[in-house]
Each structure stands twice: as structure tokens, then as C-alpha cells.
Amino acid sequence: MPRSAPSVRPLPFRVLGVVMALVLIALGAFAAWSRIGVMDAEPEPWQRVLDDPGISEGRTDAGLVLRPAEDQESVTGLVFQPGAKVAPEAYAARLSSLVTELGMTVVIADPPLHLALLDRRDLDELTADAPEVETWLVGGHSMGGVQACRLAEDADALMLFASYCANDLSSTDLPVLSLAGSEDGLSTPEKIAEHRDLLPQDATLVEIDGASHASFGDYGTQQGDGTASADDAAVDAAIEEAVAQLLDAAS
């Protein structure tokens, strides 16, 4: 005779209570970890953005929004995802020339717990406050770049700062710009090259001489990073030039 299947006894309420308590403790510990060591924007670069008459700064549900001054029309935009545990304001100065020189609207996302990979919003949600923009780029730094890759197929172009994709975009015709720093000790040029096959064949890869991982923002230094020899002005100029070319390809 066939054996009957063994009965499954429900866990005692006491055990379920212990399991739930452990889950809540783990979630609480993760939330606390995400708030410890958040890298805030350095005061002086952020203040320069606030004082710039060519930039209109505001906050929306999406995050920090930088627009050209009111007398300028903006039809191109960038949604930018920050690196892990880096405040959105830390990228404002680095992206400011895209606003003042290229006329772009820049939305620097403010993800949950300062971790871009937890941001489940789609591109439409992140761009809802700028309906006048016709062409949208997505981009990000470090972990933020990984998240930008996930949004990329809904955008007109992708830009990566010291980052690489985890999803395969190689079969798309998406214009892609990947910027690396020669002194980056975290997302090294070698690591970025290893993931090159996930990008379209005509993706543009640029290595900025003397730039480190932290050169792509203004939040201080990071453990494990290299020492930058390029100053902010040189990095800004390299970014502006490369993004201008990406815009031409996306338009």
C-alpha cells in the first residue's frame, strides 16, 4: 500500500513570534545601516550651485531638480541616480554645467535609504515634474549607474559615471557614454572594461586622466579609492564635453 504523505504541523505561535521578531530586527538593522555614514555634499560646491543665477533649484517627489534660469527653455533632461549612501546634493556642482552650458534639466533622484537599487520608480515617475522636456537621458554614479541601466531602455540615452551595467543592453541601439577615472580604486577601468560586452557595440568609453571614484561628486574621499590628481574643473570639462556629444547622438 502506498504510504500516506506525512502531515505538516504548523509552527507554534511562540516560534512564529520569534521569527517575526528576528525579521523586524534585521530590517531595523538594515535601515539603521543605511543612515550611518551617509556622505553629504561638501558645503562650498553646493553653495556655489545655490548662488548661481543661471540655475533654478527645487525639490519634488523625485528628488533634487536643477533647471536653467527662468528665461531659458529646456527640452533635454537627465535623471541621475546617486552612488550608494551619497546625498543627491553632492552631485549638483558636478552636473551644474549641463544646466548652465547645455540647457538641460537635471533630476538627481533621492532614492529610499540612500540606495539607488531600492528605487522602484520608473522613468515616467521620475520625469513627471518636467513635461516640457522632450529628450531624456538616464545616468548614475557607481551603484546609481547600475540602476540607471535598468531604466535605460525607456530613455533616449545612457551615461555612466564610474559604473557598469548588470543587465544586457548590447542588442539595443541606445547611445551610451561610460566615463571612468584612471585613478579609481573602486570601479576601476579594468572592471568597467570587463562589463563592456553588456553595452551596445558603438558605446563611447572615456577615461578621465587623474580622476578617482569620488571625483564624480563632491562628498569627500572613500575608503579603497585611489588618489585623484585631476581637479574639479578638469573633470567638469571632460563631463560637459562628453555629454554634449551624447546629446547629439540622442537627439
mmCIF file of C-alpha atoms in Angstrom:
data_model
loop_
_atom_site.group_PDB
_atom_site.id
_atom_site.type_symbol
_atom_site.label_atom_id
_atom_site.label_comp_id
_atom_site.label_asym_id
_atom_site.label_seq_id
_atom_site.Cartn_x
_atom_site.Cartn_y
_atom_site.Cartn_z
ATOM 1 C CA MET A 1 0.000 0.000 0.000
ATOM 2 C CA PRO A 2 1.292 3.487 -0.776
ATOM 3 C CA ARG A 3 2.440 5.466 2.188
ATOM 4 C CA SER A 4 0.404 8.469 3.105
ATOM 5 C CA ALA A 5 2.168 11.795 2.971
ATOM 6 C CA PRO A 6 3.422 12.939 6.368
ATOM 7 C CA SER A 7 1.331 15.672 7.879
ATOM 8 C CA VAL A 8 2.870 19.117 8.172
ATOM 9 C CA ARG A 9 2.391 20.632 11.559
ATOM 10 C CA PRO A 10 2.045 24.379 11.773
ATOM 11 C CA LEU A 11 4.733 26.215 13.660
ATOM 12 C CA PRO A 12 3.781 27.060 17.230
ATOM 13 C CA PHE A 13 2.787 30.686 17.769
ATOM 14 C CA ARG A 14 5.815 31.113 20.022
ATOM 15 C CA VAL A 15 8.187 30.116 17.153
ATOM 16 C CA LEU A 16 6.380 32.374 14.687
ATOM 17 C CA GLY A 17 6.742 35.226 17.131
ATOM 18 C CA VAL A 18 10.496 34.645 17.390
ATOM 19 C CA VAL A 19 10.835 34.513 13.583
ATOM 20 C CA MET A 20 8.880 37.746 13.138
ATOM 21 C CA ALA A 21 10.964 39.433 15.809
ATOM 22 C CA LEU A 22 14.182 38.399 14.062
ATOM 23 C CA VAL A 23 12.868 39.702 10.733
ATOM 24 C CA LEU A 24 11.941 43.038 12.299
ATOM 25 C CA ILE A 25 15.350 43.287 13.976
ATOM 26 C CA ALA A 26 17.080 42.569 10.662
ATOM 27 C CA LEU A 27 15.004 45.195 8.854
ATOM 28 C CA GLY A 28 15.679 47.709 11.586
ATOM 29 C CA ALA A 29 19.408 46.997 11.470
ATOM 30 C CA PHE A 30 19.425 47.449 7.684
ATOM 31 C CA ALA A 31 17.563 50.746 7.920
ATOM 32 C CA ALA A 32 19.983 51.958 10.604
ATOM 33 C CA TRP A 33 22.994 50.877 8.496
ATOM 34 C CA SER A 34 21.676 52.810 5.502
ATOM 35 C CA ARG A 35 21.653 56.002 7.577
ATOM 36 C CA ILE A 36 25.118 55.543 9.057
ATOM 37 C CA GLY A 37 27.952 57.008 7.045
ATOM 38 C CA VAL A 38 25.802 58.835 4.502
ATOM 39 C CA MET A 39 28.160 61.036 2.521
ATOM 40 C CA ASP A 40 26.786 64.565 2.496
ATOM 41 C CA ALA A 41 27.603 67.228 -0.044
ATOM 42 C CA GLU A 42 30.653 69.357 0.655
ATOM 43 C CA PRO A 43 29.310 72.799 1.636
ATOM 44 C CA GLU A 44 31.246 75.047 -0.769
ATOM 45 C CA PRO A 45 30.404 73.333 -4.104
ATOM 46 C CA TRP A 46 26.758 73.009 -3.064
ATOM 47 C CA GLN A 47 26.617 76.681 -2.084
ATOM 48 C CA ARG A 48 28.033 77.680 -5.472
ATOM 49 C CA VAL A 49 25.117 75.922 -7.122
ATOM 50 C CA LEU A 50 22.620 77.684 -4.855
ATOM 51 C CA ASP A 51 24.242 81.048 -5.627
ATOM 52 C CA ASP A 52 24.412 80.508 -9.411
ATOM 53 C CA PRO A 53 21.922 82.873 -11.122
ATOM 54 C CA GLY A 54 21.810 80.542 -14.128
ATOM 55 C CA ILE A 55 20.334 77.669 -12.074
ATOM 56 C CA SER A 56 16.872 77.313 -10.593
ATOM 57 C CA GLU A 57 16.936 74.722 -7.792
ATOM 58 C CA GLY A 58 13.918 72.962 -6.350
ATOM 59 C CA ARG A 59 12.633 69.785 -4.678
ATOM 60 C CA THR A 60 9.989 67.379 -5.937
ATOM 61 C CA ASP A 61 8.885 63.879 -5.008
ATOM 62 C CA ALA A 62 11.540 62.615 -7.440
ATOM 63 C CA GLY A 63 14.425 64.411 -5.759
ATOM 64 C CA LEU A 64 16.586 67.476 -6.377
ATOM 65 C CA VAL A 65 15.773 69.299 -9.631
ATOM 66 C CA LEU A 66 18.137 71.768 -11.300
ATOM 67 C CA ARG A 67 16.716 73.832 -14.162
ATOM 68 C CA PRO A 68 18.136 76.599 -16.339
ATOM 69 C CA ALA A 69 17.190 80.117 -15.282
ATOM 70 C CA GLU A 70 13.571 81.010 -15.945
ATOM 71 C CA ASP A 71 14.248 82.858 -19.205
ATOM 72 C CA GLN A 72 15.685 79.704 -20.834
ATOM 73 C CA GLU A 73 13.681 76.865 -22.351
ATOM 74 C CA SER A 74 14.857 73.323 -21.566
ATOM 75 C CA VAL A 75 13.946 70.460 -23.899
ATOM 76 C CA THR A 76 16.605 67.972 -22.814
ATOM 77 C CA GLY A 77 16.920 66.380 -19.394
ATOM 78 C CA LEU A 78 18.881 63.948 -17.267
ATOM 79 C CA VAL A 79 17.654 61.667 -14.499
ATOM 80 C CA PHE A 80 20.702 60.886 -12.368
ATOM 81 C CA GLN A 81 20.927 58.175 -9.706
ATOM 82 C CA PRO A 82 23.441 58.818 -6.862
ATOM 83 C CA GLY A 83 26.011 56.344 -5.644
ATOM 84 C CA ALA A 84 25.278 54.273 -2.543
ATOM 85 C CA LYS A 85 24.780 56.380 0.589
ATOM 86 C CA VAL A 86 25.679 59.626 -1.202
ATOM 87 C CA ALA A 87 23.380 62.636 -0.810
ATOM 88 C CA PRO A 88 21.842 63.991 -4.052
ATOM 89 C CA GLU A 89 23.289 67.461 -3.396
ATOM 90 C CA ALA A 90 26.795 66.013 -3.691
ATOM 91 C CA TYR A 91 26.348 65.760 -7.480
ATOM 92 C CA ALA A 92 24.835 69.187 -8.039
ATOM 93 C CA ALA A 93 28.101 71.028 -8.719
ATOM 94 C CA ARG A 94 29.448 68.281 -10.959
ATOM 95 C CA LEU A 95 26.307 68.374 -13.107
ATOM 96 C CA SER A 96 25.754 72.136 -12.960
ATOM 97 C CA SER A 97 27.452 72.906 -16.283
ATOM 98 C CA LEU A 98 24.951 70.609 -18.007
ATOM 99 C CA VAL A 99 22.308 73.074 -16.815
ATOM 100 C CA THR A 100 24.115 76.342 -17.489
ATOM 101 C CA GLU A 101 26.034 75.412 -20.640
ATOM 102 C CA LEU A 102 23.893 72.708 -22.264
ATOM 103 C CA GLY A 103 20.490 73.947 -21.121
ATOM 104 C CA MET A 104 19.475 70.652 -19.542
ATOM 105 C CA THR A 105 17.031 69.960 -16.743
ATOM 106 C CA VAL A 106 18.738 67.661 -14.223
ATOM 107 C CA VAL A 107 16.768 65.491 -11.803
ATOM 108 C CA ILE A 108 19.017 63.971 -9.146
ATOM 109 C CA ALA A 109 16.961 61.184 -7.632
ATOM 110 C CA ASP A 110 16.582 60.801 -3.880
ATOM 111 C CA PRO A 111 16.236 57.011 -3.510
ATOM 112 C CA PRO A 112 14.924 55.160 -0.447
ATOM 113 C CA LEU A 113 17.527 54.737 2.299
ATOM 114 C CA HIS A 114 20.100 56.421 0.022
ATOM 115 C CA LEU A 115 20.393 53.227 -2.061
ATOM 116 C CA ALA A 116 19.581 53.532 -5.762
ATOM 117 C CA LEU A 117 18.896 49.813 -6.161
ATOM 118 C CA LEU A 118 15.890 50.217 -3.834
ATOM 119 C CA ASP A 119 14.340 52.857 -6.093
ATOM 120 C CA ARG A 120 11.480 51.080 -7.882
ATOM 121 C CA ARG A 121 10.122 54.178 -9.624
ATOM 122 C CA ASP A 122 10.003 54.093 -13.403
ATOM 123 C CA LEU A 123 11.273 56.842 -15.678
ATOM 124 C CA ASP A 124 7.845 58.426 -16.105
ATOM 125 C CA GLU A 125 7.549 58.914 -12.358
ATOM 126 C CA LEU A 126 10.980 60.500 -12.115
ATOM 127 C CA THR A 127 10.336 62.906 -15.007
ATOM 128 C CA ALA A 128 6.714 63.824 -14.264
ATOM 129 C CA ASP A 129 7.592 67.314 -12.991
ATOM 130 C CA ALA A 130 9.301 68.335 -16.252
ATOM 131 C CA PRO A 131 6.736 67.682 -19.009
ATOM 132 C CA GLU A 132 8.392 70.262 -21.252
ATOM 133 C CA VAL A 133 11.484 68.066 -21.694
ATOM 134 C CA GLU A 134 11.427 66.067 -24.941
ATOM 135 C CA THR A 135 14.675 64.083 -24.717
ATOM 136 C CA TRP A 136 15.616 62.246 -21.532
ATOM 137 C CA LEU A 137 18.983 60.782 -20.613
ATOM 138 C CA VAL A 138 19.412 58.499 -17.628
ATOM 139 C CA GLY A 139 22.655 58.236 -15.725
ATOM 140 C CA GLY A 140 24.246 57.436 -12.444
ATOM 141 C CA HIS A 141 27.395 57.107 -10.417
ATOM 142 C CA SER A 142 28.664 53.771 -9.095
ATOM 143 C CA MET A 143 25.635 51.821 -7.769
ATOM 144 C CA GLY A 144 23.458 54.552 -9.243
ATOM 145 C CA GLY A 145 24.748 53.659 -12.682
ATOM 146 C CA VAL A 146 23.579 50.075 -12.234
ATOM 147 C CA GLN A 147 20.095 51.410 -11.503
ATOM 148 C CA ALA A 148 20.279 53.772 -14.492
ATOM 149 C CA CYS A 149 20.961 50.781 -16.741
ATOM 150 C CA ARG A 150 17.659 49.285 -15.571
ATOM 151 C CA LEU A 151 15.817 52.430 -16.698
ATOM 152 C CA ALA A 152 17.804 52.859 -19.892
ATOM 153 C CA GLU A 153 15.522 51.146 -22.389
ATOM 154 C CA ASP A 154 12.818 53.735 -21.639
ATOM 155 C CA ALA A 155 15.253 56.626 -22.167
ATOM 156 C CA ASP A 156 16.919 58.268 -25.161
ATOM 157 C CA ALA A 157 20.488 57.721 -23.934
ATOM 158 C CA LEU A 158 22.515 56.386 -21.006
ATOM 159 C CA MET A 159 25.518 57.865 -19.217
ATOM 160 C CA LEU A 160 27.580 56.044 -16.595
ATOM 161 C CA PHE A 161 29.965 57.652 -14.124
ATOM 162 C CA ALA A 162 32.464 55.114 -12.738
ATOM 163 C CA SER A 163 29.932 52.338 -13.189
ATOM 164 C CA TYR A 164 28.771 49.488 -15.409
ATOM 165 C CA CYS A 165 25.568 47.613 -16.216
ATOM 166 C CA ALA A 166 24.327 44.394 -14.662
ATOM 167 C CA ASN A 167 21.662 43.933 -17.357
ATOM 168 C CA ASP A 168 22.387 43.314 -21.036
ATOM 169 C CA LEU A 169 21.885 46.320 -23.339
ATOM 170 C CA SER A 170 24.161 45.040 -26.102
ATOM 171 C CA SER A 171 21.348 44.357 -28.570
ATOM 172 C CA THR A 172 19.864 47.875 -28.291
ATOM 173 C CA ASP A 173 20.687 50.924 -30.392
ATOM 174 C CA LEU A 174 20.812 53.129 -27.296
ATOM 175 C CA PRO A 175 23.513 55.835 -27.294
ATOM 176 C CA VAL A 176 25.746 55.127 -24.282
ATOM 177 C CA LEU A 177 28.534 57.098 -22.626
ATOM 178 C CA SER A 178 30.706 55.434 -19.984
ATOM 179 C CA LEU A 179 33.157 57.628 -18.051
ATOM 180 C CA ALA A 180 35.914 56.084 -15.955
ATOM 181 C CA GLY A 181 38.644 57.603 -13.803
ATOM 182 C CA SER A 182 42.227 56.477 -14.291
ATOM 183 C CA GLU A 183 42.801 56.604 -10.502
ATOM 184 C CA ASP A 184 39.516 54.954 -9.487
ATOM 185 C CA GLY A 185 40.220 52.288 -6.898
ATOM 186 C CA LEU A 186 36.627 51.009 -6.725
ATOM 187 C CA SER A 187 35.053 50.907 -10.196
ATOM 188 C CA THR A 188 38.448 50.551 -11.827
ATOM 189 C CA PRO A 189 38.865 50.999 -15.598
ATOM 190 C CA GLU A 190 39.620 47.263 -15.726
ATOM 191 C CA LYS A 191 36.299 46.360 -14.048
ATOM 192 C CA ILE A 192 34.426 48.654 -16.399
ATOM 193 C CA ALA A 193 36.146 47.064 -19.398
ATOM 194 C CA GLU A 194 35.151 43.595 -18.154
ATOM 195 C CA HIS A 195 31.479 44.585 -18.468
ATOM 196 C CA ARG A 196 31.886 46.234 -21.869
ATOM 197 C CA ASP A 197 30.071 43.394 -23.629
ATOM 198 C CA LEU A 198 26.801 44.380 -21.894
ATOM 199 C CA LEU A 199 26.774 47.719 -23.731
ATOM 200 C CA PRO A 200 25.932 48.407 -27.382
ATOM 201 C CA GLN A 201 28.822 47.975 -29.803
ATOM 202 C CA ASP A 202 29.061 51.700 -30.532
ATOM 203 C CA ALA A 203 29.061 52.793 -26.869
ATOM 204 C CA THR A 204 31.597 55.518 -26.091
ATOM 205 C CA LEU A 205 34.074 54.775 -23.292
ATOM 206 C CA VAL A 206 36.123 57.674 -21.960
ATOM 207 C CA GLU A 207 38.818 57.505 -19.297
ATOM 208 C CA ILE A 208 39.395 60.802 -17.469
ATOM 209 C CA ASP A 209 43.065 61.080 -16.632
ATOM 210 C CA GLY A 210 43.677 61.693 -12.936
ATOM 211 C CA ALA A 211 40.058 61.181 -11.822
ATOM 212 C CA SER A 212 39.211 58.919 -8.874
ATOM 213 C CA HIS A 213 35.886 57.340 -7.901
ATOM 214 C CA ALA A 214 34.988 60.301 -5.711
ATOM 215 C CA SER A 215 35.939 62.797 -8.440
ATOM 216 C CA PHE A 216 32.467 62.353 -9.921
ATOM 217 C CA GLY A 217 30.861 64.044 -6.919
ATOM 218 C CA ASP A 218 31.622 66.439 -4.080
ATOM 219 C CA TYR A 219 31.330 64.331 -0.930
ATOM 220 C CA GLY A 220 34.897 63.808 0.226
ATOM 221 C CA THR A 221 37.006 60.668 -0.018
ATOM 222 C CA GLN A 222 36.032 56.985 0.029
ATOM 223 C CA GLN A 223 37.851 54.062 1.572
ATOM 224 C CA GLY A 224 39.545 51.943 -1.074
ATOM 225 C CA ASP A 225 39.561 54.707 -3.678
ATOM 226 C CA GLY A 226 42.660 55.983 -5.433
ATOM 227 C CA THR A 227 44.130 59.461 -5.086
ATOM 228 C CA ALA A 228 42.873 61.959 -7.644
ATOM 229 C CA SER A 229 45.338 64.186 -9.463
ATOM 230 C CA ALA A 230 42.723 65.901 -11.662
ATOM 231 C CA ASP A 231 40.965 68.911 -10.165
ATOM 232 C CA ASP A 232 37.223 69.528 -10.284
ATOM 233 C CA ALA A 233 37.492 71.928 -13.226
ATOM 234 C CA ALA A 234 39.201 69.290 -15.385
ATOM 235 C CA VAL A 235 36.606 66.650 -14.507
ATOM 236 C CA ASP A 236 33.757 69.113 -15.121
ATOM 237 C CA ALA A 237 35.135 69.988 -18.543
ATOM 238 C CA ALA A 238 35.535 66.334 -19.518
ATOM 239 C CA ILE A 239 31.975 65.539 -18.422
ATOM 240 C CA GLU A 240 30.461 68.512 -20.242
ATOM 241 C CA GLU A 241 32.276 67.719 -23.493
ATOM 242 C CA ALA A 242 31.338 64.034 -23.418
ATOM 243 C CA VAL A 243 27.683 64.688 -22.521
ATOM 244 C CA ALA A 244 27.373 67.278 -25.297
ATOM 245 C CA GLN A 245 28.401 64.589 -27.787
ATOM 246 C CA LEU A 246 25.962 62.123 -26.221
ATOM 247 C CA LEU A 247 23.150 64.651 -26.609
ATOM 248 C CA ASP A 248 23.933 64.985 -30.303
ATOM 249 C CA ALA A 249 23.622 61.212 -30.676
ATOM 250 C CA ALA A 250 20.370 61.091 -28.690
ATOM 251 C CA SER A 251 18.616 63.952 -30.499
#
